[in-house]
Amino acid sequence: MLCARVWRGLSPLCGGGHLTAWRRTQSHTAAAAARLDLSGIYPPIATPFTAKEDVDYRRLEENLQKYNKIPFKGLVVQGSNGEYPYLTEEERVEVVRTVRRSLPAGKVLMAGSGCESTGATVQLTEKMAAVGADAVLVVTPCFYKGKMDSRALIQHFTKVADCSPVPVVLYSVPANTGLELPLDAVVQLSQHPNIVGLKDSGGDITRIGLTVHKTKTQDFQVLAGSAGFLMAAYCVGAVGGVCALANVLGRELCELERLCVSGCWEEARVLQQRLIEPNAAVTRKLGVPALKQAMEWFGFHGGACRSPLQPLTEAETQQLRRDFSSNGWL
């Protein structure tokens, strides 16, 4: 339970100037973390660009208006599908600010604030909170992946959580980082009162189930990081999903959530199976360019990616269309 957790000491990375504010907001932050319910479906929204590769805020807002009509729990902004490594820090913050203005009250805004260094992550986390993020999604630093063992990662996430004005969600995405957040690190970090959950994009259902099991005495929530294993994740105790495919088939993903939560497993199985191939196409097989192409087919603004990501080839586009049409979506 949250009341059993103990705050770590203030990290030096928070800075002496932040000490008074941290003390003043310490109990408020812990209470906010206790209240934040992550359960539900979140699209990790794409970032539209103009022909000159500038962020297209007008088209972003048009997408947001359409997403507001879908029963998502909230939005993830500056996740992997938002091409966050290719955005400047100023762009990352401004995109979150733009989303906050358009997001209805009651919807959760989870902002990606992960950077390679702990200090930079702390600073960006504070900026994301300042422009309206309800929580931050912090990816594992990975450039020196050979040194990112449990000790280093526990220290990193603990310092970020100590300093963060909003709750922290851990983010393990080994397909992109080449690094899986070790289970023993997750278990220890789950005891921090300002770390409320994990987005696990690895797809190992045994690991997801074990994570839920080993953190069951904590106020800790696990989110599936992909639509391809959403039903299976619900079966072993996940509370929701951050799914790229929700940018395209958002209502269908919310329906799958409803079926799982309601225990309608046979209907859920049928729907889940139809989502596996299109999900694989817009994630591990063809990636963000495919996601953006599929968004165009379904009435959203996807457009081109920012260089050096390249558009799909004609053959890849045809394969993408087959993956959707053969499952009855096109």
XYZ file of N, CA and C in Angstrom, residues 61-265:
615
model
N -3.824 19.714 -33.670
C -5.068 20.061 -32.987
C -6.283 19.418 -33.672
N -6.233 19.280 -34.986
C -7.333 18.604 -35.681
C -7.405 17.127 -35.281
N -6.257 16.488 -35.163
C -6.241 15.106 -34.677
C -6.810 15.024 -33.262
N -6.427 15.970 -32.428
C -6.869 15.953 -31.037
C -8.386 16.077 -30.937
N -8.974 16.886 -31.777
C -10.432 17.034 -31.757
C -11.114 15.712 -32.085
N -10.534 14.946 -32.990
C -11.100 13.631 -33.329
C -10.887 12.632 -32.189
N -9.711 12.677 -31.562
C -9.449 11.758 -30.451
C -10.337 12.057 -29.248
N -10.734 13.309 -29.112
C -11.594 13.679 -27.989
C -12.959 13.000 -28.048
N -13.331 12.486 -29.227
C -14.624 11.824 -29.394
C -14.544 10.321 -29.120
N -13.351 9.834 -28.813
C -13.128 8.411 -28.547
C -12.908 8.239 -27.041
N -13.454 7.187 -26.425
C -13.385 7.061 -24.958
C -12.019 6.618 -24.420
N -10.973 7.323 -24.825
C -9.649 7.055 -24.273
C -9.576 7.518 -22.815
N -8.706 6.862 -22.035
C -8.449 7.354 -20.676
C -7.650 8.651 -20.737
N -6.813 8.757 -21.742
C -5.991 9.949 -21.914
C -5.096 9.786 -23.123
N -4.075 10.608 -23.209
C -3.135 10.568 -24.322
C -1.709 10.493 -23.792
N -0.874 9.766 -24.512
C 0.573 9.795 -24.264
C 1.195 10.675 -25.334
N 1.937 11.675 -24.901
C 2.541 12.654 -25.800
C 4.061 12.563 -25.659
N 4.752 12.526 -26.796
C 6.210 12.364 -26.823
C 6.647 10.972 -26.382
N 5.875 9.973 -26.806
C 6.339 8.602 -26.727
C 7.109 8.274 -28.003
N 7.445 7.013 -28.184
C 8.234 6.615 -29.357
C 7.525 6.967 -30.661
N 6.199 6.836 -30.678
C 5.456 7.127 -31.904
C 5.312 8.616 -32.176
N 5.679 9.436 -31.210
C 5.702 10.881 -31.418
C 7.022 11.377 -31.979
N 7.930 10.426 -32.311
C 9.248 10.765 -32.858
C 10.022 11.707 -31.933
N 9.882 11.505 -30.641
C 10.497 12.430 -29.692
C 12.023 12.563 -29.813
N 12.759 11.510 -30.228
C 14.209 11.725 -30.341
C 14.583 12.742 -31.420
N 13.662 13.017 -32.342
C 13.947 13.926 -33.454
C 13.422 15.341 -33.204
N 12.813 15.568 -32.043
C 12.308 16.890 -31.691
C 13.278 17.584 -30.746
N 13.343 18.903 -30.845
C 14.129 19.660 -29.876
C 13.393 19.662 -28.541
N 14.099 20.026 -27.489
C 13.441 20.111 -26.193
C 12.294 21.119 -26.230
N 12.514 22.243 -26.902
C 11.469 23.266 -26.995
C 10.232 22.720 -27.710
N 10.446 21.952 -28.786
C 9.320 21.358 -29.506
C 8.593 20.340 -28.636
N 9.333 19.537 -27.904
C 8.713 18.532 -27.053
C 7.786 19.179 -26.033
N 8.249 20.253 -25.427
C 7.441 20.945 -24.424
C 6.238 21.624 -25.072
N 6.439 22.250 -26.236
C 5.353 22.975 -26.890
C 4.255 22.024 -27.365
N 4.631 20.848 -27.826
C 3.617 19.865 -28.230
C 2.753 19.480 -27.028
N 3.380 19.264 -25.879
C 2.617 18.931 -24.673
C 1.704 20.095 -24.287
N 2.218 21.302 -24.377
C 1.396 22.473 -24.055
C 0.165 22.547 -24.976
N 0.381 22.265 -26.261
C -0.709 22.293 -27.242
C -1.763 21.241 -26.918
N -1.304 20.042 -26.572
C -2.248 18.967 -26.235
C -3.047 19.322 -24.988
N -2.378 19.886 -23.996
C -3.079 20.237 -22.760
C -4.236 21.192 -23.025
N -4.032 22.145 -23.938
C -5.086 23.115 -24.243
C -6.316 22.449 -24.852
N -6.108 21.361 -25.599
C -7.210 20.715 -26.320
C -7.815 19.530 -25.594
N -7.166 19.070 -24.536
C -7.604 17.839 -23.876
C -8.742 18.129 -22.897
N -9.837 17.385 -22.999
C -10.962 17.618 -22.084
C -10.576 17.347 -20.632
N -11.263 18.018 -19.733
C -11.050 17.786 -18.307
C -11.325 16.322 -17.983
N -10.507 15.766 -17.125
C -10.684 14.376 -16.731
C -9.861 13.391 -17.525
N -9.323 13.822 -18.673
C -8.448 12.956 -19.456
C -7.006 13.101 -18.961
N -6.291 12.001 -18.884
C -4.920 12.006 -18.375
C -3.939 12.352 -19.489
N -3.066 13.318 -19.239
C -2.004 13.657 -20.174
C -0.695 13.119 -19.605
N -0.152 12.104 -20.270
C 1.110 11.505 -19.873
C 2.178 11.945 -20.874
N 3.198 12.645 -20.405
C 4.196 13.234 -21.293
C 5.530 12.526 -21.169
N 6.110 12.167 -22.298
C 7.436 11.573 -22.298
C 8.486 12.611 -21.946
N 9.260 12.338 -20.903
C 10.287 13.291 -20.471
C 11.663 12.654 -20.362
N 11.788 11.427 -20.850
C 13.056 10.729 -20.716
C 14.150 11.315 -21.596
N 15.338 11.460 -21.024
C 16.549 11.890 -21.740
C 17.662 10.924 -21.364
N 18.806 11.083 -21.962
C 19.898 10.161 -21.672
C 20.520 10.392 -20.293
N 20.618 11.638 -19.851
C 21.193 11.895 -18.531
C 20.100 12.097 -17.501
N 20.432 11.811 -16.256
C 19.467 11.997 -15.178
C 19.122 13.472 -15.016
N 20.136 14.336 -15.055
C 19.899 15.759 -14.882
C 18.976 16.328 -15.937
N 19.202 15.952 -17.190
C 18.352 16.454 -18.279
C 16.926 15.932 -18.126
N 16.775 14.686 -17.670
C 15.438 14.130 -17.466
C 14.701 14.867 -16.360
N 15.407 15.181 -15.277
C 14.799 15.951 -14.185
C 14.311 17.298 -14.698
N 15.148 17.979 -15.463
C 14.779 19.313 -15.957
C 13.591 19.250 -16.911
N 13.596 18.284 -17.837
C 12.492 18.183 -18.786
C 11.208 17.740 -18.086
N 11.339 16.889 -17.085
C 10.176 16.471 -16.311
C 9.498 17.674 -15.663
N 10.298 18.556 -15.077
C 9.741 19.756 -14.448
C 9.042 20.639 -15.478
N 9.625 20.742 -16.674
C 9.008 21.555 -17.725
C 7.702 20.939 -18.211
N 7.668 19.616 -18.345
C 6.440 18.952 -18.775
C 5.327 19.160 -17.741
N 5.672 19.058 -16.468
C 4.680 19.297 -15.421
C 4.175 20.740 -15.470
N 5.070 21.668 -15.740
C 4.717 23.085 -15.751
C 3.726 23.428 -16.856
N 3.753 22.669 -17.968
C 2.818 22.960 -19.070
C 1.589 22.055 -19.044
N 1.421 21.290 -17.966
C 0.154 20.609 -17.789
C 0.148 19.099 -17.804
N 1.302 18.448 -17.832
C 1.306 16.986 -17.793
C 0.792 16.490 -16.446
N -0.071 15.482 -16.463
C -0.561 14.864 -15.233
C 0.419 13.830 -14.700
N 1.219 13.268 -15.601
C 2.229 12.278 -15.244
C 3.291 12.315 -16.330
N 4.459 11.774 -16.022
C 5.517 11.686 -17.030
C 5.866 10.227 -17.276
N 6.165 9.937 -18.528
C 6.593 8.610 -18.968
C 8.094 8.696 -19.223
N 8.882 7.935 -18.458
C 10.337 8.081 -18.486
C 10.971 6.807 -19.031
N 11.530 6.918 -20.222
C 12.149 5.783 -20.898
C 13.515 5.491 -20.297
N 13.937 4.245 -20.406
C 15.262 3.869 -19.919
C 16.352 4.556 -20.740
N 17.323 5.232 -20.093
C 18.480 5.730 -20.840
C 19.249 4.538 -21.383
N 19.747 4.645 -22.620
C 20.255 3.419 -23.253
C 21.524 3.592 -24.080
N 22.034 4.807 -24.241
C 23.204 4.966 -25.115
C 24.374 4.138 -24.594
N 24.584 4.170 -23.288
C 25.619 3.323 -22.672
C 24.944 2.091 -22.074
N 24.240 1.351 -22.912
C 23.397 0.272 -22.402
C 24.175 -0.785 -21.647
N 25.450 -0.963 -21.991
C 26.253 -1.956 -21.295
C 26.459 -1.635 -19.822
N 26.289 -0.375 -19.449
C 26.448 0.043 -18.052
C 25.111 0.310 -17.369
N 24.028 0.136 -18.093
C 22.715 0.421 -17.517
C 22.168 -0.819 -16.815
N 22.846 -1.188 -15.717
C 22.385 -2.312 -14.915
C 21.348 -1.822 -13.903
N 20.880 -2.730 -13.059
C 19.838 -2.366 -12.103
C 20.272 -1.229 -11.194
N 21.512 -1.248 -10.742
C 21.992 -0.204 -9.839
C 21.898 1.171 -10.480
N 22.359 1.280 -11.740
C 22.334 2.571 -12.430
C 20.900 3.022 -12.695
N 20.051 2.093 -13.117
C 18.679 2.467 -13.469
C 17.849 2.801 -12.235
N 18.053 2.085 -11.157
C 17.344 2.408 -9.915
C 17.724 3.807 -9.446
N 19.004 4.120 -9.500
C 19.445 5.460 -9.096
C 18.827 6.526 -9.994
N 18.834 6.267 -11.307
C 18.300 7.228 -12.274
C 16.824 7.512 -12.010
N 16.013 6.466 -11.979
C 14.574 6.657 -11.829
C 14.216 7.191 -10.442
N 14.975 6.802 -9.423
C 14.709 7.313 -8.083
C 14.933 8.818 -8.013
N 16.020 9.279 -8.611
C 16.297 10.718 -8.577
C 15.265 11.504 -9.371
N 14.852 10.955 -10.511
C 13.819 11.627 -11.299
C 12.518 11.690 -10.502
N 12.132 10.590 -9.878
C 10.886 10.555 -9.114
C 10.953 11.437 -7.877
N 12.109 11.504 -7.234
C 12.277 12.387 -6.080
C 12.000 13.842 -6.449
N 12.413 14.232 -7.646
C 12.322 15.627 -8.063
C 11.038 15.956 -8.815
N 10.358 14.956 -9.324
C 9.223 15.215 -10.214
C 8.022 15.784 -9.465
N 7.428 16.858 -9.978
C 6.216 17.402 -9.380
C 4.971 16.566 -9.667
N 5.075 15.610 -10.593
C 3.937 14.767 -10.968
C 4.366 13.298 -10.914
N 3.409 12.377 -10.859
C 3.754 10.955 -10.815
C 4.552 10.496 -12.035
N 5.371 9.473 -11.814
C 6.270 8.938 -12.836
C 5.816 7.539 -13.239
N 5.820 7.297 -14.564
C 5.560 5.961 -15.109
C 6.829 5.493 -15.801
N 7.331 4.333 -15.409
C 8.518 3.753 -16.032
C 8.170 3.281 -17.438
N 9.170 3.306 -18.324
C 8.920 2.946 -19.725
C 10.032 2.031 -20.215
N 9.675 0.766 -20.462
C 10.620 -0.218 -20.983
C 10.222 -0.573 -22.405
N 11.087 -0.235 -23.368
C 10.786 -0.484 -24.787
C 12.033 -1.056 -25.458
N 12.335 -2.324 -25.178
C 13.592 -2.912 -25.644
C 13.756 -2.932 -27.154
N 12.662 -2.926 -27.929
C 12.804 -2.919 -29.389
C 13.509 -1.658 -29.868
N 13.349 -0.556 -29.152
C 13.985 0.696 -29.543
C 15.275 0.969 -28.779
N 15.319 0.572 -27.515
C 16.483 0.907 -26.693
C 17.524 -0.207 -26.631
N 17.113 -1.433 -26.985
C 18.023 -2.557 -26.832
C 18.254 -2.912 -25.377
N 17.375 -2.440 -24.509
C 17.559 -2.594 -23.070
C 16.210 -2.816 -22.409
N 16.092 -3.895 -21.649
C 14.859 -4.148 -20.906
C 15.075 -3.763 -19.453
N 14.147 -3.024 -18.902
C 14.250 -2.620 -17.501
C 14.174 -3.878 -16.640
N 15.245 -4.205 -15.902
C 15.263 -5.469 -15.145
C 14.114 -5.559 -14.144
N 13.590 -6.759 -13.982
C 12.453 -6.962 -13.097
C 12.783 -6.576 -11.659
N 13.991 -6.893 -11.209
C 14.333 -6.548 -9.831
C 14.359 -5.038 -9.630
N 14.730 -4.294 -10.679
C 14.711 -2.837 -10.601
C 13.275 -2.326 -10.536
N 12.387 -2.921 -11.350
C 10.976 -2.512 -11.328
C 10.385 -2.746 -9.944
N 10.674 -3.902 -9.363
C 10.119 -4.234 -8.043
C 10.583 -3.231 -6.995
N 11.861 -2.888 -7.007
C 12.347 -1.918 -6.028
C 11.762 -0.534 -6.286
N 11.717 -0.127 -7.541
C 11.190 1.195 -7.872
C 9.696 1.313 -7.583
N 8.980 0.192 -7.621
C 7.539 0.226 -7.352
C 7.242 0.684 -5.929
N 8.228 0.637 -5.053
C 8.040 1.054 -3.666
C 8.124 2.575 -3.509
N 8.592 3.264 -4.534
C 8.693 4.725 -4.453
C 7.295 5.330 -4.547
N 6.936 6.248 -3.653
C 5.571 6.774 -3.655
C 5.223 7.613 -4.871
N 6.223 8.055 -5.625
C 5.935 8.881 -6.802
C 6.137 8.124 -8.111
N 6.366 6.820 -8.031
C 6.430 5.968 -9.223
C 5.178 5.096 -9.205
N 4.280 5.333 -10.145
C 2.945 4.734 -10.063
C 2.713 3.575 -11.018
N 3.647 3.363 -11.961
C 3.388 2.283 -12.895
C 4.504 2.073 -13.891
N 4.228 1.151 -14.813
C 5.177 0.748 -15.845
C 4.443 0.550 -17.154
N 4.984 1.129 -18.218
C 4.551 0.763 -19.565
C 5.554 -0.257 -20.078
N 5.101 -1.488 -20.275
C 5.964 -2.576 -20.712
C 5.661 -2.897 -22.171
N 6.598 -2.545 -23.051
C 6.418 -2.770 -24.489
C 7.142 -4.007 -24.989
N 7.703 -4.784 -24.079
C 8.495 -5.936 -24.486
C 7.672 -7.084 -25.049
N 6.434 -7.244 -24.574
C 5.572 -8.288 -25.102
C 5.730 -9.649 -24.453
N 6.543 -9.742 -23.392
C 6.718 -11.005 -22.686
C 5.626 -11.096 -21.613
N 4.596 -11.884 -21.879
C 3.457 -11.955 -20.973
C 3.845 -12.572 -19.638
N 4.774 -13.517 -19.649
C 5.253 -14.087 -18.392
C 5.852 -13.001 -17.517
N 6.644 -12.138 -18.126
C 7.282 -11.045 -17.380
C 6.230 -10.055 -16.868
N 5.249 -9.732 -17.713
C 4.208 -8.800 -17.285
C 3.444 -9.376 -16.097
N 3.071 -10.650 -16.189
C 2.366 -11.287 -15.083
C 3.190 -11.325 -13.814
N 4.487 -11.597 -13.955
C 5.367 -11.645 -12.790
C 5.544 -10.261 -12.188
N 5.599 -9.243 -13.050
C 5.696 -7.871 -12.544
C 4.474 -7.522 -11.707
N 3.291 -7.851 -12.223
C 2.059 -7.594 -11.465
C 2.090 -8.343 -10.131
N 2.524 -9.591 -10.179
C 2.553 -10.428 -8.979
C 3.518 -9.875 -7.934
N 4.702 -9.486 -8.364
C 5.745 -9.059 -7.422
C 5.539 -7.631 -6.910
N 4.641 -6.883 -7.544
C 4.371 -5.517 -7.072
C 2.970 -5.390 -6.478
N 2.323 -6.519 -6.209
C 0.909 -6.492 -5.809
C 0.686 -5.837 -4.454
N 1.727 -5.751 -3.613
C 1.556 -5.082 -2.318
C 1.748 -3.576 -2.427
N 2.093 -3.097 -3.612
C 2.302 -1.658 -3.830
C 1.143 -1.079 -4.643
N 1.039 0.229 -4.605
C 0.045 0.923 -5.430
C 0.683 1.141 -6.802
N 0.802 0.061 -7.585
C 1.602 0.071 -8.816
C 0.772 -0.544 -9.933
N 0.782 0.086 -11.108
C -0.071 -0.326 -12.218
C 0.774 -0.614 -13.461
N 0.428 -1.667 -14.171
C 1.161 -2.061 -15.375
C 0.287 -1.832 -16.601
N 0.873 -1.177 -17.597
C 0.208 -0.915 -18.871
C 0.898 -1.717 -19.967
N 0.101 -2.403 -20.798
C 0.658 -3.082 -21.969
C 1.113 -2.033 -22.967
N 2.275 -2.253 -23.558
C 2.826 -1.269 -24.471
C 2.502 -1.506 -25.928
N 1.564 -2.409 -26.212
C 1.221 -2.693 -27.605
C -0.130 -3.386 -27.662
N -0.855 -3.136 -28.762
C -2.182 -3.733 -28.930
C -2.117 -5.226 -29.225
N -0.986 -5.728 -29.686
C -0.872 -7.124 -30.077
C -1.009 -8.103 -28.929
N -0.721 -7.646 -27.703
C -0.830 -8.538 -26.546
C -1.687 -7.906 -25.444
N -2.606 -7.043 -25.844
C -3.413 -6.331 -24.858
C -4.300 -7.275 -24.057
N -5.019 -8.163 -24.741
C -5.901 -9.083 -24.020
C -5.094 -9.972 -23.066
N -3.977 -10.483 -23.542
C -3.144 -11.340 -22.688
C -2.649 -10.575 -21.469
N -2.303 -9.304 -21.660
C -1.837 -8.490 -20.543
C -2.942 -8.280 -19.515
N -4.174 -8.053 -19.995
C -5.302 -7.940 -19.073
C -5.474 -9.241 -18.286
N -5.288 -10.365 -18.939
C -5.465 -11.658 -18.282
C -4.525 -11.839 -17.092
N -3.330 -11.236 -17.161
C -2.356 -11.423 -16.083
C -2.273 -10.210 -15.172
N -3.215 -9.262 -15.310
C -3.292 -8.200 -14.314
C -2.952 -6.799 -14.743
N -2.662 -6.573 -16.037
C -2.437 -5.202 -16.500
C -3.737 -4.413 -16.387
N -3.615 -3.090 -16.303
C -4.808 -2.249 -16.104
C -5.182 -1.459 -17.353
N -4.375 -1.564 -18.409
C -4.664 -0.800 -19.616
C -3.550 -0.948 -20.627
N -3.575 -0.069 -21.612
C -2.574 -0.165 -22.663
C -2.258 1.177 -23.297
N -0.991 1.344 -23.635
C -0.527 2.467 -24.455
C -0.175 1.858 -25.798
N -1.072 2.030 -26.769
C -1.021 1.233 -27.989
C -0.953 2.112 -29.230
N 0.108 1.932 -30.035
C 0.255 2.707 -31.266
C -0.980 2.582 -32.145
N -1.540 1.379 -32.218
C -2.679 1.130 -33.090
C -3.899 1.958 -32.689
N -3.930 2.442 -31.458
C -5.054 3.272 -31.011
C -5.115 4.603 -31.752
N -4.010 5.011 -32.369
C -4.036 6.193 -33.226
C -4.919 5.981 -34.451
N -5.127 4.723 -34.814
C -5.855 4.369 -36.028
C -7.199 3.726 -35.693
N -7.172 2.734 -34.827
C -8.374 1.976 -34.447
C -8.676 2.205 -32.964
N -8.840 3.455 -32.597
C -9.021 3.802 -31.190
C -10.281 3.234 -30.580
N -11.396 3.333 -31.300
C -12.648 2.812 -30.751
C -12.585 1.297 -30.565
N -11.915 0.636 -31.493
C -11.800 -0.825 -31.408
C -10.943 -1.242 -30.207
N -9.885 -0.493 -29.944
C -9.047 -0.806 -28.782
C -9.808 -0.547 -27.486
N -10.595 0.522 -27.451
C -11.419 0.792 -26.268
C -12.483 -0.296 -26.078
N -12.998 -0.823 -27.191
C -13.963 -1.924 -27.104
C -13.287 -3.186 -26.568
N -12.057 -3.447 -27.001
C -11.338 -4.605 -26.486
C -11.108 -4.447 -24.980
N -10.775 -3.248 -24.564
C -10.631 -2.997 -23.125
C -11.936 -3.312 -22.395
N -13.056 -2.836 -22.929
C -14.349 -3.054 -22.284
C -14.662 -4.547 -22.165
N -14.390 -5.290 -23.231
C -14.668 -6.722 -23.214
C -13.812 -7.439 -22.172
N -12.554 -7.046 -22.074
C -11.659 -7.689 -21.099
C -12.089 -7.371 -19.671
N -12.373 -6.108 -19.417
C -12.773 -5.707 -18.068
C -14.100 -6.349 -17.677
N -14.975 -6.555 -18.674
C -16.286 -7.158 -18.413
C -16.237 -8.677 -18.340
N -15.083 -9.255 -18.665
C -14.971 -10.706 -18.641
C -15.583 -11.399 -19.836
N -15.792 -10.665 -20.939
C -16.343 -11.261 -22.166
C -15.191 -11.796 -23.005
N -14.584 -12.861 -22.539
C -13.305 -13.290 -23.094
C -13.419 -13.867 -24.503
